[in-house]
């Protein structure tokens, strides 16, 4: 099986998840290519059996390139088995960790006609050292409202790798 993953990642967590899936699928003898969706890759669609798009949230939105890519390629995305995964801090809350309860992803799919086989909602990472000073300040402010995370925390990976593995299994299951 040949799989292509198109990712939008600002601080690396969505890409880290893409690499974990790539390694899982390679162990299942799949060929896996990764492309940064923000570099508007031109793909040979015939070369792929499965298409996966992964994207993170920044200030309540997916990157414009994600919307653009989905809009431009809706037809091919609906013709092949395709999957979407979302990465955000909001999804660290159990009650916001499914497609039905994740407002950013609900909004994305309310405004496009792509119908993936499955939409996975993953929690991302908090890593203040990677952020610009303004982003750092705003994220600290946002996190101060989050009663589950202590204000002393500088870095924390919320991603549930078991959930990532489950997406991986779903994609390659016969
Ligand atoms: C500047 C900034 C803004 C963010 N805005 C949001 C947000 O509005 N909602 C949310 O759930 N997560 C938000 N996040 C959390 C990111 O989605 C999370 O850190 C994710 O792991 C980033 O993935 P990436 O490294 O692939 O870009 C924000 C993170 C940063 C640094």
PDB file of N, CA and C and ligand atoms in Angstrom, residues 8-16 55-61 87-91 102 104 123-127 130-131 135-136 138-139 142 159, ligand 1:
ATOM      1  N   UNK A   8       0.494  19.955   8.024  1.00  0.00           N
ATOM      2  CA  UNK A   8       0.684  21.380   8.312  1.00  0.00           C
ATOM      3  C   UNK A   8       1.089  21.460   9.778  1.00  0.00           C
ATOM      4  N   UNK A   9       2.344  21.856  10.030  1.00  0.00           N
ATOM      5  CA  UNK A   9       2.892  21.805  11.391  1.00  0.00           C
ATOM      6  C   UNK A   9       3.750  23.034  11.640  1.00  0.00           C
ATOM      7  N   UNK A  10       3.415  23.825  12.668  1.00  0.00           N
ATOM      8  CA  UNK A  10       4.211  25.027  12.921  1.00  0.00           C
ATOM      9  C   UNK A  10       5.355  24.776  13.882  1.00  0.00           C
ATOM     10  N   UNK A  11       5.125  23.944  14.886  1.00  0.00           N
ATOM     11  CA  UNK A  11       6.154  23.717  15.908  1.00  0.00           C
ATOM     12  C   UNK A  11       6.603  22.259  15.964  1.00  0.00           C
ATOM     13  N   UNK A  12       6.147  21.466  15.027  1.00  0.00           N
ATOM     14  CA  UNK A  12       6.700  20.122  14.874  1.00  0.00           C
ATOM     15  C   UNK A  12       5.870  18.956  15.387  1.00  0.00           C
ATOM     16  N   UNK A  13       4.777  19.221  16.142  1.00  0.00           N
ATOM     17  CA  UNK A  13       4.068  18.085  16.741  1.00  0.00           C
ATOM     18  C   UNK A  13       3.264  17.293  15.691  1.00  0.00           C
ATOM     19  N   UNK A  14       2.658  18.001  14.773  1.00  0.00           N
ATOM     20  CA  UNK A  14       1.885  17.309  13.715  1.00  0.00           C
ATOM     21  C   UNK A  14       2.828  16.478  12.845  1.00  0.00           C
ATOM     22  N   UNK A  15       4.025  17.034  12.620  1.00  0.00           N
ATOM     23  CA  UNK A  15       5.034  16.293  11.854  1.00  0.00           C
ATOM     24  C   UNK A  15       5.528  15.082  12.652  1.00  0.00           C
ATOM     25  N   UNK A  16       5.692  15.256  13.965  1.00  0.00           N
ATOM     26  CA  UNK A  16       6.135  14.129  14.811  1.00  0.00           C
ATOM     27  C   UNK A  16       5.113  12.990  14.734  1.00  0.00           C
ATOM     28  N   UNK A  55      -3.161  18.324  10.451  1.00  0.00           N
ATOM     29  CA  UNK A  55      -2.965  19.770  10.596  1.00  0.00           C
ATOM     30  C   UNK A  55      -3.175  20.215  12.039  1.00  0.00           C
ATOM     31  N   UNK A  56      -2.423  21.255  12.414  1.00  0.00           N
ATOM     32  CA  UNK A  56      -2.546  21.765  13.787  1.00  0.00           C
ATOM     33  C   UNK A  56      -3.319  23.073  13.813  1.00  0.00           C
ATOM     34  N   UNK A  57      -3.736  23.424  15.019  1.00  0.00           N
ATOM     35  CA  UNK A  57      -4.516  24.644  15.255  1.00  0.00           C
ATOM     36  C   UNK A  57      -3.621  25.721  15.837  1.00  0.00           C
ATOM     37  N   UNK A  58      -3.781  26.920  15.311  1.00  0.00           N
ATOM     38  CA  UNK A  58      -3.093  28.079  15.878  1.00  0.00           C
ATOM     39  C   UNK A  58      -4.113  29.208  15.941  1.00  0.00           C
ATOM     40  N   UNK A  59      -4.300  29.710  17.154  1.00  0.00           N
ATOM     41  CA  UNK A  59      -5.296  30.766  17.376  1.00  0.00           C
ATOM     42  C   UNK A  59      -6.647  30.433  16.746  1.00  0.00           C
ATOM     43  N   UNK A  60      -7.086  29.227  17.000  1.00  0.00           N
ATOM     44  CA  UNK A  60      -8.437  28.841  16.591  1.00  0.00           C
ATOM     45  C   UNK A  60      -8.600  28.439  15.143  1.00  0.00           C
ATOM     46  N   UNK A  61      -7.492  28.371  14.387  1.00  0.00           N
ATOM     47  CA  UNK A  61      -7.639  28.088  12.955  1.00  0.00           C
ATOM     48  C   UNK A  61      -6.606  27.085  12.450  1.00  0.00           C
ATOM     49  N   UNK A  87      -4.530  18.400  15.352  1.00  0.00           N
ATOM     50  CA  UNK A  87      -3.657  18.489  16.524  1.00  0.00           C
ATOM     51  C   UNK A  87      -3.903  19.846  17.201  1.00  0.00           C
ATOM     52  N   UNK A  88      -4.279  19.797  18.463  1.00  0.00           N
ATOM     53  CA  UNK A  88      -4.546  21.039  19.202  1.00  0.00           C
ATOM     54  C   UNK A  88      -4.386  20.790  20.696  1.00  0.00           C
ATOM     55  N   UNK A  89      -4.302  21.868  21.445  1.00  0.00           N
ATOM     56  CA  UNK A  89      -4.249  21.746  22.910  1.00  0.00           C
ATOM     57  C   UNK A  89      -5.644  21.486  23.464  1.00  0.00           C
ATOM     58  N   UNK A  90      -6.630  22.066  22.798  1.00  0.00           N
ATOM     59  CA  UNK A  90      -8.002  21.894  23.263  1.00  0.00           C
ATOM     60  C   UNK A  90      -8.357  20.410  23.413  1.00  0.00           C
ATOM     61  N   UNK A  91      -7.834  19.610  22.496  1.00  0.00           N
ATOM     62  CA  UNK A  91      -8.158  18.176  22.495  1.00  0.00           C
ATOM     63  C   UNK A  91      -7.570  17.429  23.696  1.00  0.00           C
ATOM     64  N   UNK A 102     -15.196  18.615  18.796  1.00  0.00           N
ATOM     65  CA  UNK A 102     -14.021  19.463  18.556  1.00  0.00           C
ATOM     66  C   UNK A 102     -14.423  20.609  17.618  1.00  0.00           C
ATOM     67  N   UNK A 104     -13.106  23.283  16.213  1.00  0.00           N
ATOM     68  CA  UNK A 104     -12.299  23.703  15.052  1.00  0.00           C
ATOM     69  C   UNK A 104     -12.510  22.751  13.869  1.00  0.00           C
ATOM     70  N   UNK A 123      -4.462  15.468  20.823  1.00  0.00           N
ATOM     71  CA  UNK A 123      -3.933  16.574  21.621  1.00  0.00           C
ATOM     72  C   UNK A 123      -2.479  16.811  21.219  1.00  0.00           C
ATOM     73  N   UNK A 124      -2.072  18.084  21.275  1.00  0.00           N
ATOM     74  CA  UNK A 124      -0.718  18.429  20.824  1.00  0.00           C
ATOM     75  C   UNK A 124       0.272  18.590  21.956  1.00  0.00           C
ATOM     76  N   UNK A 125       1.135  19.563  21.784  1.00  0.00           N
ATOM     77  CA  UNK A 125       2.239  19.774  22.726  1.00  0.00           C
ATOM     78  C   UNK A 125       2.270  21.240  23.152  1.00  0.00           C
ATOM     79  N   UNK A 126       2.703  21.453  24.369  1.00  0.00           N
ATOM     80  CA  UNK A 126       2.943  22.806  24.854  1.00  0.00           C
ATOM     81  C   UNK A 126       4.453  22.923  25.008  1.00  0.00           C
ATOM     82  N   UNK A 127       5.073  23.881  24.337  1.00  0.00           N
ATOM     83  CA  UNK A 127       6.544  23.974  24.394  1.00  0.00           C
ATOM     84  C   UNK A 127       6.940  25.438  24.281  1.00  0.00           C
ATOM     85  N   UNK A 130       9.799  27.053  22.268  1.00  0.00           N
ATOM     86  CA  UNK A 130       9.784  27.129  20.801  1.00  0.00           C
ATOM     87  C   UNK A 130       9.074  28.390  20.295  1.00  0.00           C
ATOM     88  N   UNK A 131       8.398  29.114  21.210  1.00  0.00           N
ATOM     89  CA  UNK A 131       7.518  30.184  20.751  1.00  0.00           C
ATOM     90  C   UNK A 131       8.178  31.563  20.773  1.00  0.00           C
ATOM     91  N   UNK A 135       3.616  34.956  21.224  1.00  0.00           N
ATOM     92  CA  UNK A 135       2.924  33.664  21.258  1.00  0.00           C
ATOM     93  C   UNK A 135       3.044  33.033  22.652  1.00  0.00           C
ATOM     94  N   UNK A 136       4.251  33.170  23.229  1.00  0.00           N
ATOM     95  CA  UNK A 136       4.516  32.584  24.542  1.00  0.00           C
ATOM     96  C   UNK A 136       3.601  33.221  25.589  1.00  0.00           C
ATOM     97  N   UNK A 138       0.748  34.828  25.082  1.00  0.00           N
ATOM     98  CA  UNK A 138      -0.671  34.512  24.851  1.00  0.00           C
ATOM     99  C   UNK A 138      -0.998  33.070  25.229  1.00  0.00           C
ATOM    100  N   UNK A 139      -0.073  32.169  24.927  1.00  0.00           N
ATOM    101  CA  UNK A 139      -0.332  30.758  25.281  1.00  0.00           C
ATOM    102  C   UNK A 139      -0.339  30.579  26.804  1.00  0.00           C
ATOM    103  N   UNK A 142      -3.707  31.722  27.900  1.00  0.00           N
ATOM    104  CA  UNK A 142      -4.724  30.710  27.578  1.00  0.00           C
ATOM    105  C   UNK A 142      -4.642  29.558  28.582  1.00  0.00           C
ATOM    106  N   UNK A 159      -0.125  14.512  23.623  1.00  0.00           N
ATOM    107  CA  UNK A 159      -0.514  13.533  22.596  1.00  0.00           C
ATOM    108  C   UNK A 159      -0.641  12.122  23.172  1.00  0.00           C
TER     109      UNK A 159
HETATM  110  C1  LIG B   1       0.737  30.551  19.127  1.00  0.00           C
HETATM  111  C2  LIG B   1      -0.094  29.347  19.389  1.00  0.00           C
HETATM  112  C3  LIG B   1      -1.456  29.408  19.288  1.00  0.00           C
HETATM  113  C4  LIG B   1      -2.226  28.260  19.553  1.00  0.00           C
HETATM  114  N1  LIG B   1      -3.583  28.336  19.465  1.00  0.00           N
HETATM  115  C5  LIG B   1      -4.321  27.271  19.816  1.00  0.00           C
HETATM  116  C6  LIG B   1      -5.739  27.356  19.827  1.00  0.00           C
HETATM  117  O1  LIG B   1      -6.337  28.373  19.505  1.00  0.00           O
HETATM  118  N2  LIG B   1      -6.427  26.250  20.216  1.00  0.00           N
HETATM  119  C7  LIG B   1      -5.807  25.073  20.568  1.00  0.00           C
HETATM  120  O2  LIG B   1      -6.489  24.126  20.913  1.00  0.00           O
HETATM  121  N3  LIG B   1      -4.471  24.969  20.531  1.00  0.00           N
HETATM  122  C8  LIG B   1      -3.725  26.034  20.174  1.00  0.00           C
HETATM  123  N4  LIG B   1      -2.371  25.939  20.157  1.00  0.00           N
HETATM  124  C9  LIG B   1      -1.746  24.657  20.488  1.00  0.00           C
HETATM  125  C10 LIG B   1      -1.202  23.953  19.271  1.00  0.00           C
HETATM  126  O3  LIG B   1      -2.246  23.501  18.441  1.00  0.00           O
HETATM  127  C11 LIG B   1      -0.343  22.783  19.763  1.00  0.00           C
HETATM  128  O4  LIG B   1       0.790  23.335  20.409  1.00  0.00           O
HETATM  129  C12 LIG B   1       0.098  21.825  18.685  1.00  0.00           C
HETATM  130  O5  LIG B   1       0.888  20.816  19.269  1.00  0.00           O
HETATM  131  C13 LIG B   1       0.870  22.526  17.595  1.00  0.00           C
HETATM  132  O6  LIG B   1       1.153  21.590  16.588  1.00  0.00           O
HETATM  133  P1  LIG B   1       2.339  21.851  15.535  1.00  0.00           P
HETATM  134  O7  LIG B   1       3.593  21.851  16.355  1.00  0.00           O
HETATM  135  O8  LIG B   1       2.269  20.729  14.597  1.00  0.00           O
HETATM  136  O9  LIG B   1       2.046  23.173  14.902  1.00  0.00           O
HETATM  137  C14 LIG B   1      -1.594  27.056  19.898  1.00  0.00           C
HETATM  138  C15 LIG B   1      -0.198  27.002  19.984  1.00  0.00           C
HETATM  139  C16 LIG B   1       0.543  28.140  19.752  1.00  0.00           C
HETATM  140  C17 LIG B   1       2.019  28.070  19.880  1.00  0.00           C
END
